């Protein structure tokens, strides 16, 4: 019997189809192909699983590490993993989903609120929706009301500092298969041979991070320490200041000794329960009534699924909820600060979809005209605009694209990051402007593999066949991602593309792209980006 069951691979594929393989990179064209040919993809991952050693030697895992902004002055590495190996890794973890969740602190304790694996093994969403940041904060509020002191702290560079042997040990205690060995081999490849670090942004890393830190959860419980945790954030509750410091010391010691992790000193605070409650976000206080527009904005659930059977009703309900909020005044208030309040602006950006048309155009114009001030949430703005692109008016599209092209022309640091450029490709490709071809040509020559892949599909989607005809002659030495994108795009080149495909040696991953793209014509590529 195979170690990874077909149902695990199907669920991993459905999760990727519904949510993408990561929440920090754009939805790749490979994910669209997985949606179009799910059965073929599942069969491919089955073969990979059954012949892991052969595949990892003949098709070494492709990945891309690039910078992403954190705040105004910081950056972090984010990693995009080859969609095939990502699906295999996630499938392997889902094979043991029940055991992994059962090994964690029970939800009845209400202390651990992050990424609880769903008991429903048939759903595309892997995690229970009721356990989240809001439940963490509201449970913390309830406990703070009953304690004299609260400690708030978080782990420094949590994902990037997790040691692989800790992951291996944690998985092997629960997973009685060879899957942990294979996952560690992949992690080592993604970390360039170093013995630590989980890729940021995907569900597989979230599952692994939770099972690793689970040890500390158990040790805190055994010591009688009253705490709540969400990912790397800890809240500890104590009846005296002395007890609060004792608990903080124990948490620090447990993390260093057992996980080699440290707390962020600058984010660690010991305060009274009254102070914690007094500074608690008003929109999260159970039973509180929102007074201001800002408070009302935070009470609105902006999660909207356009593919839901009730999508039309949900959208109208969301619009109605936002109708009484002075969106532009809230935005203007933030833009008059030296640094914006990131949660507020993030919420405003997420609300863009359901804002009235006239207000929306002015809001978009204001947002793209003040990008330096919005740098910490610029990726979120690009993500939202990308998700709305089918609904943007011609004028709104021009406003957005002109702003992006100006940033590129000015060589702005705002468009120097490949992750921002990747989102920009998905907005620019529709603009009939010669400047887009120039920008795409530069990015195709000088971008990372993930960006080059997206630019190829962007050129195909805008009918840039002269550029792709030229580039196909220079694919020797390019990465697997670039080659696969060119395979998909080559069908728009007719016989010229066919001859190019026939001249290339293809592996199983390449053949999946070739076969799934074979019914494309020159007008089909907008669906891939």
XYZ file of C-alpha atoms in Angstrom:
529
model
C 0.000 0.000 0.000
C 1.418 3.465 -0.873
C 2.485 5.669 2.041
C 0.543 8.629 0.684
C -3.023 7.804 -0.255
C -4.725 9.128 -3.368
C -7.297 10.949 -1.232
C -4.462 12.876 0.469
C -3.075 14.001 -2.886
C -6.546 14.992 -4.102
C -7.123 17.072 -0.987
C -3.748 18.777 -1.357
C -4.546 19.523 -5.007
C -7.972 20.922 -4.135
C -6.420 23.123 -1.457
C -3.932 24.517 -3.978
C -6.718 25.065 -6.517
C -8.880 26.923 -3.989
C -6.252 28.942 -2.131
C -3.024 28.800 -4.130
C 0.163 27.207 -2.879
C 1.116 30.247 -0.798
C -0.426 33.480 0.453
C 2.635 35.623 -0.334
C 3.088 34.894 -4.061
C 0.575 35.314 -6.889
C -1.488 32.375 -8.113
C 0.803 30.684 -10.645
C -0.174 29.414 -14.089
C 0.695 25.873 -12.936
C -2.092 26.112 -10.354
C -4.533 26.943 -13.149
C -3.350 23.847 -15.009
C -3.835 21.765 -11.858
C -7.443 22.979 -11.780
C -7.920 22.102 -15.456
C -6.398 18.636 -15.159
C -6.704 17.606 -11.525
C -6.823 13.880 -12.263
C -3.644 14.057 -14.338
C -1.906 16.025 -11.608
C -2.955 13.537 -8.919
C -1.577 10.678 -11.026
C 1.703 12.570 -11.425
C 2.110 13.103 -7.671
C 1.233 9.435 -7.101
C 4.129 8.444 -9.369
C 6.403 10.902 -7.600
C 5.398 9.487 -4.216
C 5.979 5.891 -5.291
C 9.372 6.689 -6.872
C 10.572 9.501 -4.606
C 14.313 8.722 -4.764
C 14.268 8.527 -8.543
C 12.292 11.755 -8.967
C 14.325 13.843 -6.532
C 17.520 12.923 -8.405
C 16.150 13.422 -11.905
C 13.946 16.451 -11.063
C 15.623 18.338 -8.197
C 13.130 20.574 -6.359
C 12.910 24.054 -7.861
C 12.318 26.989 -5.532
C 12.805 30.734 -5.361
C 13.882 32.803 -2.351
C 13.145 36.517 -2.708
C 12.722 39.521 -0.443
C 9.390 40.771 0.835
C 8.928 43.950 2.925
C 8.082 43.860 6.614
C 7.061 47.261 7.931
C 8.778 50.355 6.555
C 12.404 49.350 7.002
C 12.577 45.563 7.225
C 12.583 42.626 4.851
C 12.249 38.862 5.070
C 12.940 35.919 2.810
C 9.886 34.307 1.285
C 10.098 31.044 -0.628
C 8.042 29.797 -3.535
C 8.286 26.038 -3.975
C 7.871 24.077 -7.180
C 4.120 23.263 -7.286
C 4.749 19.548 -7.744
C 7.048 19.146 -4.760
C 4.860 21.465 -2.711
C 1.835 19.251 -3.407
C 3.823 16.137 -2.499
C 4.964 17.636 0.819
C 1.455 18.794 1.712
C -0.003 15.401 0.718
C 2.464 13.656 3.018
C 1.437 15.793 5.974
C -2.258 15.302 5.209
C -1.634 11.550 5.264
C -1.105 12.024 9.020
C -3.492 14.952 9.606
C -5.568 13.165 12.254
C -2.526 11.983 14.222
C -0.853 15.401 13.993
C -3.920 17.214 15.315
C -4.516 14.642 18.062
C -0.932 15.127 19.277
C -1.545 18.826 19.945
C -3.000 20.494 23.013
C -6.758 19.778 22.872
C -8.986 22.610 21.679
C -11.031 22.141 24.855
C -8.145 23.850 26.688
C -8.697 26.976 24.512
C -5.008 27.834 24.764
C -3.673 27.115 21.245
C -5.583 28.933 18.503
C -3.447 28.646 15.360
C -3.960 26.337 12.391
C -6.030 23.596 13.980
C -6.390 20.892 11.342
C -9.978 20.359 10.281
C -11.737 17.209 11.428
C -13.580 17.228 8.095
C -11.145 15.482 5.773
C -13.248 16.273 2.685
C -13.035 20.070 2.777
C -10.615 22.128 0.646
C -9.859 24.327 3.659
C -7.378 22.441 5.840
C -7.883 24.445 9.025
C -10.807 25.004 11.387
C -12.157 28.520 10.823
C -13.265 29.082 14.420
C -9.658 28.958 15.657
C -7.895 32.131 14.562
C -6.405 35.444 15.663
C -9.794 36.705 16.823
C -10.448 33.659 19.024
C -6.922 34.020 20.439
C -7.471 37.666 21.318
C -10.939 37.151 22.772
C -9.787 34.255 24.941
C -6.883 36.434 26.084
C -9.333 39.204 26.999
C -11.403 36.791 29.075
C -8.349 35.463 30.909
C -6.857 38.915 31.464
C -10.107 39.923 33.163
C -9.422 37.258 35.789
C -5.691 37.852 36.348
C -3.648 40.665 37.833
C -0.805 40.524 35.273
C -0.358 39.686 31.595
C 2.836 38.970 29.630
C 2.772 39.580 25.869
C 5.659 38.344 23.722
C 6.519 36.620 20.474
C 9.243 34.430 19.009
C 11.924 36.087 16.912
C 12.049 34.900 13.261
C 10.001 31.842 14.152
C 9.752 30.054 10.784
C 13.272 30.936 9.699
C 14.834 29.634 12.939
C 13.095 26.262 13.263
C 15.696 23.490 13.128
C 15.021 20.649 10.722
C 15.983 17.956 13.208
C 13.277 19.367 15.529
C 10.794 19.028 12.676
C 12.017 15.502 11.983
C 11.785 14.450 15.637
C 8.317 15.951 16.043
C 6.996 14.271 12.890
C 8.585 10.896 13.627
C 6.911 10.751 17.040
C 3.551 10.945 15.289
C 4.017 9.672 11.718
C 4.901 5.979 11.599
C 5.946 6.039 7.939
C 8.989 7.195 5.975
C 7.265 10.459 5.076
C 9.237 12.553 7.643
C 12.548 11.501 6.027
C 11.337 12.643 2.615
C 10.032 15.948 3.956
C 13.358 16.665 5.675
C 15.205 15.955 2.417
C 12.997 18.531 0.704
C 13.425 21.093 3.493
C 17.188 20.723 3.244
C 16.989 21.456 -0.479
C 14.746 24.487 0.051
C 17.153 25.810 2.727
C 20.213 25.463 0.455
C 21.704 22.764 2.648
C 21.350 24.584 5.969
C 19.753 22.702 8.852
C 17.052 25.217 9.720
C 14.212 27.234 8.242
C 10.697 26.595 6.941
C 9.404 28.245 3.750
C 7.048 31.093 4.663
C 3.521 31.289 3.297
C 2.178 27.789 2.675
C 0.008 25.385 4.691
C 2.676 22.646 4.866
C 5.011 24.953 6.790
C 2.170 25.980 9.091
C 1.434 22.355 9.951
C 5.114 21.638 10.628
C 5.656 24.776 12.708
C 2.670 23.926 14.897
C 3.791 20.353 15.588
C 7.282 21.611 16.504
C 6.139 24.309 18.949
C 3.601 21.838 20.320
C 6.346 20.535 22.639
C 6.583 23.931 24.344
C 2.785 24.077 24.660
C 2.812 20.753 26.523
C 5.697 21.804 28.774
C 3.963 25.070 29.699
C 0.783 23.184 30.536
C 2.708 20.680 32.670
C 4.207 23.563 34.666
C 0.790 25.041 35.318
C 1.478 28.178 33.274
C -1.719 29.843 32.053
C -1.177 30.923 28.447
C -2.711 31.448 25.014
C -0.767 31.122 21.771
C -1.343 32.036 18.132
C 1.594 30.923 15.933
C 4.556 32.777 17.481
C 2.554 35.104 19.764
C 2.234 34.187 23.437
C 0.036 35.743 26.126
C 0.726 34.570 29.688
C -1.607 35.262 32.620
C -0.437 35.499 36.224
C -1.764 36.537 39.633
C 1.261 38.613 40.637
C 4.124 40.505 39.018
C 6.594 38.031 40.491
C 4.655 35.114 39.022
C 4.504 36.868 35.634
C 8.297 37.188 35.485
C 8.750 33.597 36.665
C 6.518 32.365 33.822
C 8.340 34.551 31.290
C 11.679 33.148 32.442
C 10.401 29.594 32.061
C 9.031 30.229 28.565
C 12.349 31.787 27.518
C 14.297 28.839 28.907
C 12.033 26.227 27.321
C 12.332 27.840 23.894
C 16.132 28.159 24.028
C 16.851 24.697 25.435
C 14.324 22.700 23.435
C 13.984 24.622 20.174
C 16.933 26.995 19.915
C 14.447 29.854 19.611
C 14.432 33.276 21.258
C 11.781 35.803 22.217
C 11.821 39.289 20.736
C 12.980 41.542 23.552
C 11.516 44.663 21.950
C 8.051 43.074 21.800
C 8.020 41.541 25.281
C 5.944 43.347 27.902
C 4.779 42.652 31.436
C 1.668 44.680 32.287
C -1.274 44.637 34.616
C -4.450 42.905 33.542
C -6.196 46.275 33.669
C -3.645 47.796 31.282
C -4.037 44.895 28.847
C -7.811 45.340 28.873
C -7.512 49.123 28.638
C -5.400 48.917 25.478
C -7.327 46.011 23.964
C -8.675 46.619 20.413
C -12.250 47.789 20.906
C -13.607 45.838 17.924
C -12.470 42.579 19.537
C -14.102 43.177 22.924
C -16.891 40.580 23.232
C -20.316 42.230 23.132
C -18.956 45.740 22.516
C -20.882 48.124 20.247
C -18.840 49.907 17.585
C -19.105 53.695 17.820
C -16.763 55.233 15.231
C -16.392 54.402 11.537
C -13.009 52.870 12.324
C -14.511 50.591 14.975
C -17.378 49.637 12.664
C -14.934 48.808 9.874
C -13.145 46.328 12.117
C -16.382 44.582 13.067
C -17.216 43.758 9.431
C -16.231 40.337 8.144
C -14.622 41.077 4.777
C -14.129 37.449 3.782
C -15.922 37.084 0.472
C -15.906 34.012 -1.750
C -16.908 34.918 -5.331
C -17.388 31.204 -6.093
C -19.799 30.562 -3.242
C -23.374 29.525 -4.175
C -24.533 32.596 -2.221
C -21.879 34.926 -3.671
C -24.343 37.513 -5.021
C -26.259 37.762 -1.735
C -23.015 37.807 0.274
C -21.675 40.639 -1.870
C -24.797 42.763 -1.424
C -24.709 42.146 2.338
C -21.071 43.227 2.435
C -21.840 46.378 0.433
C -24.686 47.213 2.797
C -22.423 46.767 5.826
C -19.908 49.221 4.370
C -22.439 51.746 3.071
C -22.533 53.848 6.232
C -18.751 54.131 6.604
C -16.962 57.224 5.315
C -14.286 55.262 3.486
C -12.412 58.226 2.005
C -12.258 60.124 5.298
C -10.770 57.112 7.061
C -8.209 56.731 4.292
C -7.371 60.437 4.329
C -6.935 60.325 8.102
C -4.347 57.555 7.754
C -2.464 59.298 4.957
C -1.952 62.383 7.114
C 0.143 60.352 9.555
C 3.907 59.947 9.270
C 3.325 56.180 9.320
C -0.029 54.549 8.658
C -1.768 52.219 11.099
C -1.197 49.027 9.126
C -4.255 47.064 10.376
C -6.597 49.937 9.467
C -5.189 50.442 5.967
C -5.149 46.672 5.391
C -8.830 46.568 6.289
C -9.591 49.503 3.968
C -7.765 47.775 1.116
C -9.700 44.549 1.674
C -12.952 46.541 1.652
C -12.219 48.089 -1.759
C -14.099 45.354 -3.605
C -17.440 46.278 -2.043
C -17.132 50.077 -2.022
C -19.434 52.189 -4.223
C -18.045 52.806 -7.721
C -17.413 56.569 -7.470
C -15.808 56.270 -4.067
C -13.810 53.256 -5.223
C -12.180 55.079 -8.122
C -11.163 57.961 -5.865
C -9.889 55.501 -3.248
C -7.814 53.632 -5.842
C -6.392 56.906 -7.133
C -5.526 57.978 -3.587
C -3.949 54.630 -2.687
C -1.724 54.296 -5.764
C -0.757 57.956 -5.431
C 0.565 57.457 -1.905
C 2.411 54.160 -2.218
C 5.586 55.231 -0.316
C 3.478 55.853 2.779
C 1.699 52.535 2.200
C 4.877 50.498 1.677
C 4.131 47.973 4.481
C 0.838 47.073 2.766
C 1.826 47.598 -0.875
C 1.772 43.846 -1.555
C -1.744 43.666 -0.103
C -2.852 46.520 -2.356
C -1.462 44.758 -5.429
C -3.111 41.486 -4.358
C -6.500 43.157 -3.936
C -6.273 45.075 -7.218
C -5.300 41.846 -8.955
C -8.328 40.044 -7.499
C -10.566 42.896 -8.714
C -9.057 43.262 -12.181
C -12.075 41.808 -14.008
C -14.304 44.360 -12.275
C -12.097 47.439 -12.646
C -13.337 50.085 -15.040
C -11.142 51.079 -17.967
C -10.247 54.296 -16.157
C -9.430 52.508 -12.898
C -7.191 50.077 -14.785
C -5.388 52.996 -16.437
C -4.925 54.776 -13.090
C -3.348 51.677 -11.561
C -1.153 50.771 -14.528
C 0.063 54.339 -15.082
C 1.111 54.487 -11.429
C 2.997 51.180 -11.722
C 4.703 52.219 -14.961
C 5.779 55.514 -13.407
C 7.324 53.665 -10.460
C 9.211 51.444 -12.886
C 10.329 54.402 -15.008
C 11.514 56.257 -11.900
C 13.437 53.132 -10.789
C 11.546 53.343 -7.516
C 12.466 50.964 -4.718
C 8.734 50.245 -4.552
C 8.972 48.198 -7.754
C 12.486 46.840 -7.195
C 11.219 43.674 -5.495
C 10.340 40.756 -7.757
C 7.320 39.835 -5.630
C 5.803 43.265 -6.358
C 6.687 42.926 -10.033
C 4.995 39.514 -10.195
C 1.717 41.029 -9.023
C 2.212 43.987 -11.368
C 2.491 41.638 -14.373
C -1.077 40.505 -13.732
C -2.333 44.080 -13.877
C -0.154 45.436 -16.675
C -0.703 42.727 -19.281
C -4.142 44.103 -20.206
C -2.924 47.633 -20.905
C -2.430 48.269 -24.665
C 0.662 50.403 -24.131
C 4.118 49.950 -25.687
C 5.674 50.745 -22.294
C 4.383 47.424 -20.956
C 6.325 45.511 -23.621
C 9.486 47.387 -22.638
C 8.979 46.635 -18.951
C 8.208 42.967 -19.617
C 11.317 42.668 -21.823
C 13.507 44.032 -19.035
C 11.947 41.769 -16.396
C 12.250 38.732 -18.668
C 15.961 39.432 -19.043
C 16.765 40.358 -15.453
C 14.095 38.954 -13.130
C 14.162 35.872 -10.946
C 12.804 32.592 -12.341
C 9.364 33.085 -10.792
C 9.069 36.536 -12.387
C 10.332 35.339 -15.781
C 7.744 32.553 -15.708
C 4.977 35.096 -15.059
C 6.230 37.513 -17.719
C 6.163 34.738 -20.342
C 2.516 34.031 -19.548
C 1.873 37.792 -19.428
C 3.334 38.224 -22.918
C 1.185 35.328 -24.166
C -1.925 36.835 -22.590
C -1.339 40.218 -24.268
C -0.426 38.703 -27.641
C 3.281 39.482 -27.445
C 4.183 36.660 -29.823
C 7.126 38.475 -31.435
C 8.783 38.684 -28.029
C 8.121 35.018 -27.223
C 9.270 33.898 -30.671
C 12.548 35.649 -29.960
C 12.860 34.370 -26.391
C 12.303 30.715 -27.316
C 15.697 30.780 -28.998
C 17.326 31.752 -25.704
C 15.797 29.224 -23.303
C 18.936 27.085 -23.036
C 20.232 27.354 -19.491
C 16.962 28.746 -18.143
C 15.343 27.116 -15.105
C 12.603 24.491 -15.186
C 9.972 27.117 -14.275
C 10.902 29.320 -17.246
C 10.971 26.311 -19.557
C 7.516 25.134 -18.429
C 6.016 28.582 -18.943
C 7.480 28.603 -22.445
C 6.012 25.130 -23.081
C 2.556 26.428 -22.156
C 2.984 29.619 -24.197
C 4.414 27.805 -27.231
C 0.960 26.661 -28.372
C 0.229 30.263 -29.280
C 3.180 30.174 -31.704
C 1.629 27.496 -33.934
C 4.089 25.344 -35.925
C 6.993 27.409 -34.659
C 6.056 26.472 -31.102
C 5.539 22.823 -32.060
C 9.050 22.564 -33.528
C 10.509 24.156 -30.394
C 8.682 21.675 -28.140
C 9.856 18.739 -30.234
C 13.460 19.896 -29.925
C 13.346 19.863 -26.111
C 13.725 16.902 -23.766
C 10.762 16.885 -21.385
C 10.389 15.308 -17.953
C 7.103 14.208 -16.380
C 6.419 17.679 -14.946
C 7.029 19.276 -18.355
C 4.770 16.736 -20.054
C 1.951 17.553 -17.628
C 2.208 21.214 -18.678
C 2.456 20.261 -22.362
C -0.537 17.945 -22.340
C -2.754 20.217 -20.237
C -1.930 23.240 -22.437
C -2.335 21.427 -25.750
C -5.835 22.787 -26.454
C -4.757 26.413 -25.990
C -4.782 28.919 -28.801
C -3.574 32.498 -28.944
C -6.715 33.782 -27.201
C -6.601 31.368 -24.241
C -3.761 32.746 -22.172
C -5.649 35.378 -20.236
C -7.098 32.491 -18.231
C -3.614 31.482 -17.039
C -2.651 34.743 -15.365
